[in-house]
XYZ file of C-alpha atoms in Angstrom:
214
model
C -20.172 -9.341 -13.265
C -16.715 -7.981 -13.981
C -14.956 -9.934 -16.716
C -11.402 -10.393 -15.520
C -9.553 -12.535 -18.015
C -6.208 -13.149 -16.369
C -4.904 -14.252 -13.019
C -2.804 -11.115 -12.526
C -5.864 -8.853 -12.716
C -7.724 -10.934 -10.148
C -4.672 -10.987 -7.865
C -4.224 -7.205 -8.091
C -7.915 -6.568 -7.488
C -8.146 -8.714 -4.354
C -4.915 -7.266 -2.981
C -6.214 -3.727 -3.569
C -9.503 -4.564 -1.846
C -7.576 -5.915 1.132
C -5.477 -2.735 1.294
C -8.604 -0.561 1.145
C -10.422 -2.477 3.878
C -13.149 -3.763 1.557
C -12.742 -7.328 2.822
C -13.400 -7.543 6.549
C -10.785 -9.124 8.853
C -11.657 -12.712 9.635
C -13.814 -13.100 6.547
C -13.541 -16.500 4.921
C -12.504 -16.208 1.282
C -14.299 -18.911 -0.664
C -13.366 -19.327 -4.334
C -16.918 -20.373 -5.239
C -18.307 -17.142 -3.748
C -15.638 -14.875 -5.254
C -16.479 -16.183 -8.729
C -19.492 -13.861 -8.730
C -17.147 -10.856 -8.416
C -14.561 -11.897 -10.979
C -16.241 -14.095 -13.545
C -13.480 -16.676 -13.580
C -13.136 -20.282 -12.504
C -12.919 -21.382 -8.889
C -9.631 -23.112 -9.700
C -8.097 -19.813 -10.856
C -9.294 -18.128 -7.680
C -7.749 -20.869 -5.549
C -4.426 -20.292 -7.315
C -4.717 -16.544 -6.729
C -5.546 -17.033 -3.044
C -2.560 -19.353 -2.625
C -0.333 -16.665 -4.156
C -1.813 -14.057 -1.819
C -1.203 -16.384 1.123
C 2.433 -16.840 0.068
C 2.775 -13.047 -0.027
C 1.353 -12.671 3.477
C -1.866 -10.956 2.389
C -4.277 -13.730 3.410
C -4.116 -16.577 5.917
C -4.412 -20.212 4.904
C -4.943 -23.293 7.054
C -5.404 -26.867 5.909
C -9.036 -27.962 6.133
C -10.107 -24.401 6.987
C -9.247 -22.561 3.795
C -8.441 -18.890 3.281
C -9.283 -15.957 5.542
C -8.602 -12.237 5.679
C -6.000 -11.787 8.450
C -6.947 -9.981 11.626
C -4.982 -6.744 12.058
C -1.972 -7.013 14.329
C -0.066 -4.108 15.845
C 3.006 -6.310 16.176
C 2.802 -7.207 12.486
C 2.283 -3.570 11.485
C 5.358 -2.467 13.428
C 7.419 -5.258 11.902
C 6.328 -4.242 8.392
C 7.109 -0.589 9.134
C 10.553 -1.476 10.477
C 11.416 -3.293 7.253
C 9.830 -0.667 5.027
C 11.765 2.177 6.655
C 15.049 0.290 6.330
C 14.561 -0.327 2.613
C 12.826 2.928 1.659
C 15.417 5.188 3.276
C 18.218 3.358 1.455
C 16.358 3.299 -1.859
C 15.484 6.999 -1.557
C 19.126 7.828 -0.859
C 20.165 6.006 -4.032
C 17.404 7.695 -6.041
C 18.439 11.141 -4.850
C 21.983 10.422 -6.002
C 20.940 9.074 -9.408
C 17.619 10.693 -10.270
C 17.539 13.105 -13.199
C 15.212 15.994 -14.057
C 12.566 13.601 -15.360
C 12.608 11.817 -11.997
C 12.108 15.163 -10.262
C 9.207 15.996 -12.585
C 7.519 12.636 -11.973
C 7.974 12.996 -8.222
C 6.435 16.473 -8.298
C 3.516 15.219 -10.381
C 2.716 12.249 -8.157
C 2.960 14.409 -5.055
C 0.643 17.015 -6.575
C -2.102 14.423 -7.081
C -1.596 12.964 -3.620
C -1.538 16.336 -1.851
C -4.646 17.536 -3.696
C -6.593 14.459 -2.623
C -5.292 14.460 0.954
C -6.261 18.122 1.367
C -9.870 17.207 0.514
C -10.178 14.059 2.602
C -10.679 15.677 6.048
C -13.718 17.537 4.688
C -15.616 14.647 3.132
C -18.487 12.722 4.668
C -17.654 9.735 2.470
C -14.048 8.985 3.376
C -14.262 5.304 2.470
C -15.017 6.187 -1.149
C -11.657 7.969 -1.380
C -9.588 5.127 0.081
C -8.942 3.136 -3.141
C -7.695 6.155 -5.114
C -5.790 7.463 -2.082
C -4.072 4.076 -1.840
C -3.096 4.301 -5.516
C -1.815 7.889 -5.302
C 0.147 7.120 -2.117
C 1.745 4.096 -3.782
C 2.648 6.125 -6.884
C 4.364 8.807 -4.808
C 6.441 6.415 -2.719
C 7.335 4.253 -5.720
C 8.389 7.283 -7.757
C 10.573 8.432 -4.864
C 12.635 5.232 -5.091
C 12.285 4.642 -8.844
C 15.829 5.822 -9.631
C 17.513 3.654 -6.997
C 18.744 1.126 -9.562
C 17.593 -1.916 -7.571
C 14.626 -3.895 -8.854
C 14.845 -6.091 -5.761
C 14.352 -3.160 -3.388
C 11.523 -1.765 -5.501
C 9.718 -5.112 -5.578
C 10.132 -5.526 -1.827
C 8.720 -2.053 -1.177
C 5.780 -2.711 -3.503
C 4.825 -5.781 -1.490
C 5.435 -4.073 1.855
C 3.250 -1.138 0.823
C 0.185 -3.334 0.379
C 0.841 -5.299 3.551
C 1.290 -2.014 5.447
C -1.954 -0.544 4.125
C -3.855 -3.720 4.883
C -2.775 -3.593 8.524
C -3.259 0.162 8.743
C -6.914 0.244 7.687
C -7.732 -2.302 10.364
C -5.897 -0.546 13.187
C -6.142 3.211 12.604
C -9.414 5.137 12.620
C -10.278 6.765 9.307
C -8.774 3.982 7.173
C -5.292 5.149 8.123
C -5.775 8.798 7.203
C -4.536 11.010 10.030
C -3.640 14.563 10.906
C -0.184 15.608 9.741
C 0.125 13.212 6.818
C -0.020 16.029 4.233
C 2.926 17.787 5.864
C 4.856 14.521 6.147
C 4.595 13.813 2.427
C 5.599 17.410 1.657
C 8.674 17.066 3.887
C 9.738 13.934 1.991
C 9.232 15.702 -1.349
C 11.114 18.855 -0.355
C 14.101 16.921 0.976
C 14.269 14.724 -2.128
C 14.113 17.686 -4.519
C 16.763 19.485 -2.450
C 18.959 16.382 -2.919
C 19.303 16.181 0.854
C 19.423 12.421 1.448
C 19.843 12.517 5.261
C 16.891 14.902 5.611
C 14.789 12.758 3.291
C 15.612 9.634 5.297
C 14.632 11.436 8.487
C 11.369 12.599 6.886
C 10.580 8.996 5.915
C 11.247 7.822 9.479
C 9.022 10.608 10.830
C 6.287 9.595 8.387
C 6.039 6.176 10.026
C 6.879 7.152 13.614
C 3.201 7.302 14.614
C 2.989 3.493 14.723
C 5.071 3.469 17.899
C 2.319 5.403 19.664
C -0.508 3.054 18.710
């Protein structure tokens, strides 16, 4: 039994499992059953699940409890629309304000992500890579916008990232990994380092354009 001692850790763990596809769509999330995974009280788990429901990560109905949402193409496209709007603006601000340390961090996070993504098409155990891929992808996109100067935009993108990944793993074969994603991330990196905000914004839009063909 994993000994989580605070509500934040439990919240982050369940949200990460949802984003990685570890909790099947439609599954009922019962606090008494989840206690075995987290070693905390059922009352804490109910509070965590209510918070996740407020964030749009799980569904809640009176008398029926909590469930993992079924994937929805309409919901995915709505999330992508909002994410592109905010991320292109935040990236533009970061490009204008980011210093050499920002460039170094962006290069470093992309290096980890690109190294992993280059290996993923050749593995027979893709699912095992999904949690770390999710983390590396988040780090890259968050570093891209980290110099934007707006905590509100960064917080919104953090939430949208997890909601996007949760929908993606349920709708796209291969847990959301697809051909061309390595080149898309490289295009975003190159434009950002070249301080070319319009090209970076276009690269971000191209990165998410595939959802319109689903």
